[in-house]
Every structure is written in C-alpha cells, then in structure tokens.
Short mmCIF file of N, CA and C in Angstrom, two decimals:
data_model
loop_
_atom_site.label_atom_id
_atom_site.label_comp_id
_atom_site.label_asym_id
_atom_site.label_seq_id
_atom_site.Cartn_x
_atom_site.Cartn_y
_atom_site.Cartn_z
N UNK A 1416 6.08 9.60 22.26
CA UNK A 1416 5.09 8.79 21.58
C UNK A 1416 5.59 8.35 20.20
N UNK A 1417 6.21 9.31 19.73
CA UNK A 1417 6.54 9.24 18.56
C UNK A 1417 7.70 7.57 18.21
N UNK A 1418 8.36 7.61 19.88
CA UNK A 1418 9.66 6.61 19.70
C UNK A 1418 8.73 5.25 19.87
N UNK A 1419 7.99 5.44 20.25
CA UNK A 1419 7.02 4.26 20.30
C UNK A 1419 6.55 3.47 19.82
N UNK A 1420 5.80 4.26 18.54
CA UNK A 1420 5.83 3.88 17.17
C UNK A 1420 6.58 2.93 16.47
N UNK A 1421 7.84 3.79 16.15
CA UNK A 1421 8.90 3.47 15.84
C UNK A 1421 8.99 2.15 16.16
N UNK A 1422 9.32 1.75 17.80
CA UNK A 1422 9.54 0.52 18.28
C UNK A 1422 8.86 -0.27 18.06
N UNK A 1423 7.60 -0.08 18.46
CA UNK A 1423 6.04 -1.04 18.09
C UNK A 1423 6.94 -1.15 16.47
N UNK A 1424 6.36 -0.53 15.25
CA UNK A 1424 6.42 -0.87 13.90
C UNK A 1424 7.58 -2.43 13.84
N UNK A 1425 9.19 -1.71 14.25
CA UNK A 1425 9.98 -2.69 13.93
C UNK A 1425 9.74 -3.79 14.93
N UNK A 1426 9.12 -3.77 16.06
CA UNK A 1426 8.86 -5.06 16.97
C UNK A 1426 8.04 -6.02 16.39
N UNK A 1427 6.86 -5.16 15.71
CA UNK A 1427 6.26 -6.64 14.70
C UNK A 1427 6.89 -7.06 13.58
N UNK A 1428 7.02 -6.46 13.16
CA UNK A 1428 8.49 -7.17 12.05
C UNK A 1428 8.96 -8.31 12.61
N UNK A 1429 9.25 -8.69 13.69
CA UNK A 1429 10.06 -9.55 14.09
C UNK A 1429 9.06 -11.22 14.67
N UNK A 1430 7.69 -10.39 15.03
CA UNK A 1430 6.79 -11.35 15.67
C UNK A 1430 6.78 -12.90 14.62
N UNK A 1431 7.04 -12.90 13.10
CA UNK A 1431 6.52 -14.17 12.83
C UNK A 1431 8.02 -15.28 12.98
N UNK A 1432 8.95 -14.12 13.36
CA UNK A 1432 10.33 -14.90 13.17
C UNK A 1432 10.18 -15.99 15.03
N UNK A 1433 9.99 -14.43 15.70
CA UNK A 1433 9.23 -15.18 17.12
C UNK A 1433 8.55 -16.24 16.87
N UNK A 1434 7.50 -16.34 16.37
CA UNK A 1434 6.50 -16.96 16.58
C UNK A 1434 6.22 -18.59 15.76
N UNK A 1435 7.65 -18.51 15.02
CA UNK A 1435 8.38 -19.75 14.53
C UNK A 1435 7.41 -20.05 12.86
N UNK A 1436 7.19 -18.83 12.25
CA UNK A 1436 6.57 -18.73 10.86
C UNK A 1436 7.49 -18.69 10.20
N UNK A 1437 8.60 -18.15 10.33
CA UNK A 1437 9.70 -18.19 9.34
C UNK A 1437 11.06 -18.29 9.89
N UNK A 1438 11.69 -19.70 9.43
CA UNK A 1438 13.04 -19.53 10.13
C UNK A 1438 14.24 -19.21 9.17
N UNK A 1439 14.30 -18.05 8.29
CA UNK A 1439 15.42 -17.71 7.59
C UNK A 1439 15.11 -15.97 7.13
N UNK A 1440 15.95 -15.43 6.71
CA UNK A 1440 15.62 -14.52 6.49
C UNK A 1440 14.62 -14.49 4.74
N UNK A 1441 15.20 -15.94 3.79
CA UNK A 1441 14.60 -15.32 2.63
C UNK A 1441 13.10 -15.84 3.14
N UNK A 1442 12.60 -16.59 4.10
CA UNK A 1442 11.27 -16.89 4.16
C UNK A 1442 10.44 -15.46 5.09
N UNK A 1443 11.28 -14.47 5.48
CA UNK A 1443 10.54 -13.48 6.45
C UNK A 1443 10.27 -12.23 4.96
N UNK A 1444 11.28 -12.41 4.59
CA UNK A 1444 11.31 -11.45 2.86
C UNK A 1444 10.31 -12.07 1.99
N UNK A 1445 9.72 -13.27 2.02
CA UNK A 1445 8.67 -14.05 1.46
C UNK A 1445 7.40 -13.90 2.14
N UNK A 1446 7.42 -13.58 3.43
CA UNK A 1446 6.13 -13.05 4.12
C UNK A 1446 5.58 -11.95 3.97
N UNK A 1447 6.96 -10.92 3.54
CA UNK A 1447 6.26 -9.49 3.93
C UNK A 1447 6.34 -9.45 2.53
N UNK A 1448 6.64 -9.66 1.41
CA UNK A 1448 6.28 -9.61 0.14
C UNK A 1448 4.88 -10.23 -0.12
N UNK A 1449 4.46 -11.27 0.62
CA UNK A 1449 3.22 -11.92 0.33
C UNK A 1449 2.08 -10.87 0.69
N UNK A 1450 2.44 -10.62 1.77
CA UNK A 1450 1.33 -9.35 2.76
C UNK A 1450 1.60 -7.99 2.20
N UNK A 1451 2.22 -7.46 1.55
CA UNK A 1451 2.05 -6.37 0.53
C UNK A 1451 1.38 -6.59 -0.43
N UNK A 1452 1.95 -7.73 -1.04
CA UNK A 1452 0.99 -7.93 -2.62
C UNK A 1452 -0.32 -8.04 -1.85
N UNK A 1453 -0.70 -8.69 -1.13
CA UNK A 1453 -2.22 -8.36 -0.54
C UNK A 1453 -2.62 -7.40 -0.22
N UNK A 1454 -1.75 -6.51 0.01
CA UNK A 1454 -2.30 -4.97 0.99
C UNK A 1454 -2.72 -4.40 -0.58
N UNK A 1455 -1.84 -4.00 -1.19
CA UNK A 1455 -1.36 -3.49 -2.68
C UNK A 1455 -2.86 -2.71 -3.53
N UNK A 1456 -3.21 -4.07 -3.91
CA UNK A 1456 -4.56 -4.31 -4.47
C UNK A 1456 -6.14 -3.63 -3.23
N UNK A 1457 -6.29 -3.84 -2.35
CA UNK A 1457 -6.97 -3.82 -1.37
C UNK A 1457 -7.15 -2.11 -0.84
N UNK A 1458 -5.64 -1.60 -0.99
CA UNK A 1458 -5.79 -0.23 -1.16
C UNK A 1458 -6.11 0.78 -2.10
N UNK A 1459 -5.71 -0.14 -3.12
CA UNK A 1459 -6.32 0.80 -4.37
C UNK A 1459 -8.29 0.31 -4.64
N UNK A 1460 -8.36 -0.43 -3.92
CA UNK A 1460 -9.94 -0.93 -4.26
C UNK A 1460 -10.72 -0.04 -3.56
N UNK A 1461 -9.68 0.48 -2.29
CA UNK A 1461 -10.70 1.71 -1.38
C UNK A 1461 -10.43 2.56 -2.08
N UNK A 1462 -9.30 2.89 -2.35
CA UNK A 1462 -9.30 4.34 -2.93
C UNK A 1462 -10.19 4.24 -4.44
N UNK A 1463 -10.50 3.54 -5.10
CA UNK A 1463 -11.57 3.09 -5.96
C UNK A 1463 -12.99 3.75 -5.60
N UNK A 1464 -13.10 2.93 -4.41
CA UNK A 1464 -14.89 2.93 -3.89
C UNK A 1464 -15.23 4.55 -3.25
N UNK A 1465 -13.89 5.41 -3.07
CA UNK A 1465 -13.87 6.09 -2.39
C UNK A 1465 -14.07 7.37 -3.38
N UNK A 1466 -13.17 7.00 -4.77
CA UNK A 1466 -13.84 7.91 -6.02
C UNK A 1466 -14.82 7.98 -6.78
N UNK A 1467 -15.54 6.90 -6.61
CA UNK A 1467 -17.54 6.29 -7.27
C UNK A 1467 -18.11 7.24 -6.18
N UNK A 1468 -17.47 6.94 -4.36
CA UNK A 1468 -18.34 7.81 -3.60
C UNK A 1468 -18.39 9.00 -3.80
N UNK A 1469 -16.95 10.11 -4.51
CA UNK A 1469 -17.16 11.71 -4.44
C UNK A 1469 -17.86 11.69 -5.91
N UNK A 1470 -18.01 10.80 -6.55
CA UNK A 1470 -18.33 11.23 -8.02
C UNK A 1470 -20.28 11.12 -8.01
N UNK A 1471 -20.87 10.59 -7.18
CA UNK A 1471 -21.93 10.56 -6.78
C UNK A 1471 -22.28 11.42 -5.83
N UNK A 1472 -21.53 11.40 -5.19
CA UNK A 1472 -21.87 12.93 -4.58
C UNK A 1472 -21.81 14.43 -4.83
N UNK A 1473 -20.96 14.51 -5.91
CA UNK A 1473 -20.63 15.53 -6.79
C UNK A 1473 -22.08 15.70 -7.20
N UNK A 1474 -22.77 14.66 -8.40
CA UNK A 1474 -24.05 14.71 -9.08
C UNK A 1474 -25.13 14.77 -7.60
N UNK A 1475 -25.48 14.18 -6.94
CA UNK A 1475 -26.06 14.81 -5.94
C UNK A 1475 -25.99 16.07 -5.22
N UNK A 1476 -24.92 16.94 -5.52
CA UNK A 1476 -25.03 17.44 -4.96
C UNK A 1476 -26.14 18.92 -5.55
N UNK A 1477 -25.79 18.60 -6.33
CA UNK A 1477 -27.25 19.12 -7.40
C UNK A 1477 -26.56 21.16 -7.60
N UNK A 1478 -26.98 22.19 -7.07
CA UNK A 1478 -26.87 23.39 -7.20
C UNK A 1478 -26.11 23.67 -5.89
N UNK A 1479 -25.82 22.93 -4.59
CA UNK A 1479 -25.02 23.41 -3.69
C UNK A 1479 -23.65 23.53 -3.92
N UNK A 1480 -22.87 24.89 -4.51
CA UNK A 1480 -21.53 25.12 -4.65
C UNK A 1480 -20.60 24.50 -3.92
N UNK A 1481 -20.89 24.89 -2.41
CA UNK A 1481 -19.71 24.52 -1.76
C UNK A 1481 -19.36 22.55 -1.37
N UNK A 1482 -20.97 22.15 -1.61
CA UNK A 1482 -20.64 20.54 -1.49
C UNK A 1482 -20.12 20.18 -3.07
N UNK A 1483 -20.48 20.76 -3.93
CA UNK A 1483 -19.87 20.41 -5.18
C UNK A 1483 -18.54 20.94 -5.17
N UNK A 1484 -17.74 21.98 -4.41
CA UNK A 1484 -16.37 22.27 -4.76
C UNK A 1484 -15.35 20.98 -3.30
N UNK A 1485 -15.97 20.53 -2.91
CA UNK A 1485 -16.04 19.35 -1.72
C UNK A 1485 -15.45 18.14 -2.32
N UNK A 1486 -16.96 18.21 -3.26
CA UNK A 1486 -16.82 16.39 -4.30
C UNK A 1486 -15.57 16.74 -4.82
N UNK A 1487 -15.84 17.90 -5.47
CA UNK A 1487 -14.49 18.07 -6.75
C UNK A 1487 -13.51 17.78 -6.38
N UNK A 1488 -13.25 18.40 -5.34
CA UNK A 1488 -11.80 17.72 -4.71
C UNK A 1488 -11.41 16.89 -4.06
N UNK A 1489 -12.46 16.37 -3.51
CA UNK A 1489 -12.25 15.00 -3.36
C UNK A 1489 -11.52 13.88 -4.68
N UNK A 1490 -12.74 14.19 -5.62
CA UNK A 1490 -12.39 13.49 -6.81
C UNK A 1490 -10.96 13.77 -7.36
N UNK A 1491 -10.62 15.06 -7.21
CA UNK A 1491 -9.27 15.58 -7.64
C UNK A 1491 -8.32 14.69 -7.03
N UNK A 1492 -8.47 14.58 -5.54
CA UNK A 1492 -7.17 13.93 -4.89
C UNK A 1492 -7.66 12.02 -5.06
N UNK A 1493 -8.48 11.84 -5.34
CA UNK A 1493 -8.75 10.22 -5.30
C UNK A 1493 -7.93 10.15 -6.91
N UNK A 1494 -8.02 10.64 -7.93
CA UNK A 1494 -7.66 10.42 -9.19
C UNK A 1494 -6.06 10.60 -8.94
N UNK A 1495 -5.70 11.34 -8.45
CA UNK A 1495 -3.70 11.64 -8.17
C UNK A 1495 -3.77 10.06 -7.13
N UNK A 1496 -4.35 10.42 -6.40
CA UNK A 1496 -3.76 9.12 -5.44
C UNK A 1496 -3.59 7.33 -6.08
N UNK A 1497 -4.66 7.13 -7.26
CA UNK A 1497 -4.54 6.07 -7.76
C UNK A 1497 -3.62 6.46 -8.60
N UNK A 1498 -3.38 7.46 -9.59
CA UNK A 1498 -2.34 7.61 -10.25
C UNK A 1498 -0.91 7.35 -9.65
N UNK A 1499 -0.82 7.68 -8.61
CA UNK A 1499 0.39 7.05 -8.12
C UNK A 1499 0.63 5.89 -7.18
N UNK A 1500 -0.39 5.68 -6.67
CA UNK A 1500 -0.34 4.33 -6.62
C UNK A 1500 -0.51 2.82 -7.23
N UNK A 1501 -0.74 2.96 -8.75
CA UNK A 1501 -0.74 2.46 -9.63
C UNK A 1501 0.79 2.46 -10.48
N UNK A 1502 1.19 3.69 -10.34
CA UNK A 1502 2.57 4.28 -10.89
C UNK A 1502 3.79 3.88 -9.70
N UNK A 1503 3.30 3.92 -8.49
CA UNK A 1503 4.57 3.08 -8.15
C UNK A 1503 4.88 1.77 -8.21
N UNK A 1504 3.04 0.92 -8.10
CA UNK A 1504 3.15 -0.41 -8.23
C UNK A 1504 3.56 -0.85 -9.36
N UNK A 1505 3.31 -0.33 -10.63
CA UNK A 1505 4.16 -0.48 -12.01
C UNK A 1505 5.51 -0.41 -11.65
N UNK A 1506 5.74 0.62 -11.77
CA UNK A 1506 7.33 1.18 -11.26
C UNK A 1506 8.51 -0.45 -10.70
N UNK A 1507 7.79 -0.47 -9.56
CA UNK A 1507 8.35 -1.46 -8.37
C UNK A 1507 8.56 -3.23 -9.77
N UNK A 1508 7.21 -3.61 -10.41
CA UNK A 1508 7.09 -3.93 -11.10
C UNK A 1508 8.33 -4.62 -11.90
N UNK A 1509 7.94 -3.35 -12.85
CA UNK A 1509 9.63 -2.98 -14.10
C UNK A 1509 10.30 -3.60 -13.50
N UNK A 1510 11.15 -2.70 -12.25
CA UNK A 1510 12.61 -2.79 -11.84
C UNK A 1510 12.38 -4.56 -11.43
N UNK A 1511 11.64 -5.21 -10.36
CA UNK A 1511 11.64 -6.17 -10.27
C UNK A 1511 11.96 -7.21 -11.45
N UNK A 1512 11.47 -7.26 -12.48
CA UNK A 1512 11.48 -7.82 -13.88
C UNK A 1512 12.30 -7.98 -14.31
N UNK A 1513 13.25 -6.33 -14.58
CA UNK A 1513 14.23 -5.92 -15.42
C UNK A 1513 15.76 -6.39 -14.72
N UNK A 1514 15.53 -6.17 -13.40
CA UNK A 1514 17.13 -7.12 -12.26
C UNK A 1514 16.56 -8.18 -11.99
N UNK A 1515 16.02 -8.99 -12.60
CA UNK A 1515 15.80 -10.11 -11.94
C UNK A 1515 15.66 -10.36 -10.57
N UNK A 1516 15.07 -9.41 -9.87
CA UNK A 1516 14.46 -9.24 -8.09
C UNK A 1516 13.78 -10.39 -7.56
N UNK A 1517 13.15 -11.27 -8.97
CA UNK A 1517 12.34 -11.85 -8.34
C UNK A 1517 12.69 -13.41 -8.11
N UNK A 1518 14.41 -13.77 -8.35
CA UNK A 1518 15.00 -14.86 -8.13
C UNK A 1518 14.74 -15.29 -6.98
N UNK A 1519 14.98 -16.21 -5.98
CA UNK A 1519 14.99 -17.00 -4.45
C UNK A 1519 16.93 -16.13 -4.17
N UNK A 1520 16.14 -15.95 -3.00
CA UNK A 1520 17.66 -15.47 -2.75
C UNK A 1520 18.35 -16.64 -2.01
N UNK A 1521 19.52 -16.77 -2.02
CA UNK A 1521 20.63 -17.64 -1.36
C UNK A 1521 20.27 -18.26 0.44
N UNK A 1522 20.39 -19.22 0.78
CA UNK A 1522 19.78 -19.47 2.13
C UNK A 1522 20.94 -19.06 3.36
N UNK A 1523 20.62 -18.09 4.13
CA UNK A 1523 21.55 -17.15 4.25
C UNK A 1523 21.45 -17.19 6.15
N UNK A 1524 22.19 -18.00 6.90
CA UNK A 1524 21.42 -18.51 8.51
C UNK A 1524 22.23 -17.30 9.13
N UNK A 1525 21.52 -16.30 9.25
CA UNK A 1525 21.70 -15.30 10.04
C UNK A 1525 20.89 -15.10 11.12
N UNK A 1526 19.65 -15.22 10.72
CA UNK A 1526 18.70 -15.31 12.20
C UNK A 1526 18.86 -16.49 12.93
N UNK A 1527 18.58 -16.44 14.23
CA UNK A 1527 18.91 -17.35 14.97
C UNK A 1527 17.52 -17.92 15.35
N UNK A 1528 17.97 -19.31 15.04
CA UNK A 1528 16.72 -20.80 15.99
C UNK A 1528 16.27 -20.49 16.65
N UNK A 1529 15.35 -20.33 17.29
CA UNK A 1529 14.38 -20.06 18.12
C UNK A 1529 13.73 -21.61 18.38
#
C-alpha cells in the first residue's frame, strides 16, 4: 500500500504536463509553486480556526480538569504548529530573496511534446 502512494503522489505530478497545462519544465515549477503559495496560507488559516476552537473550549470548559488539560494541549500543539509553519514559510522566504530563487529559470526542452 505503502508503494502505492508513492506512485499515485509522483503520477500526479505529471497529470498537468499530460494534460497539456504546461509544456516545459519552468512552467510545471510555475504550477506547483503557484499551488503551494495557495495551499501555504489556507493551512495556516485552519490551523488558526483550530486554535480560537481549543481556546474556547478551554474557557468552556469551566471546572472539568480533564477537558481543560484536553484544550490545553490542544492549544499547546496549535501554537508550535503555527510557529513553525510560519518559521518555515519565512525561512523558505529569506533564502528565496537572498539567491535570487525567484529569477525565470532558462527554457530548458527536456520534457517531451505531447
């Protein structure tokens, strides 16, 4: 099951080159950069809504210990998780900036016409 995965994952990778969305490699590196920066944001907005939810539930939970040691940690791991997902998206950021990552790369006909 596991090799499956695997295959599935890198098989869609390949579907928009199939599917005649991108015919070069810097335009398939322009897709999946586009669809990250979208994912990017979108994940940290759950993990957002998801720390308002333990932090309200924490205060609801009024005198019950064990749903309050629940929230808490919930809240504990929602606060690390934006912390680093904020910290890598910075991160990624920098380096992009600082090497100039974010030039057009060279038009490079390695994939083949379809």
């Amino acid at each position: 099951m596991n090799l499956v995965k695997k295959v599935l994952t890198f098989g869609l990778l390949g579907l928009p080159l199939a599917a005649g969305a991108v015919s070069s490699l810097d335009d398939l590196i322009d897709l999946t950069g586009d669809i990250l920066n979208k994912i990017v944001p979108l994940i940290i907005a759950i993990a957002v809504i998801i720390l308002l939810i333990a932090i309200i539930g924490y205060i609801r939970a009024g005198e019950d210990e064990e749903k309050r040691k629940n929230y808490h940690n919930l809240i504990i791991y929602a606060i690390i998780g934006l912390f680093v997902m904020v910290s890598v998206w910075g991160l990624v950021n920098i380096l992009e900036g600082t090497f100039n990552l974010d030039n057009d790369l060279p038009d490079i006909d390695v994939l083949p016409q379809i």
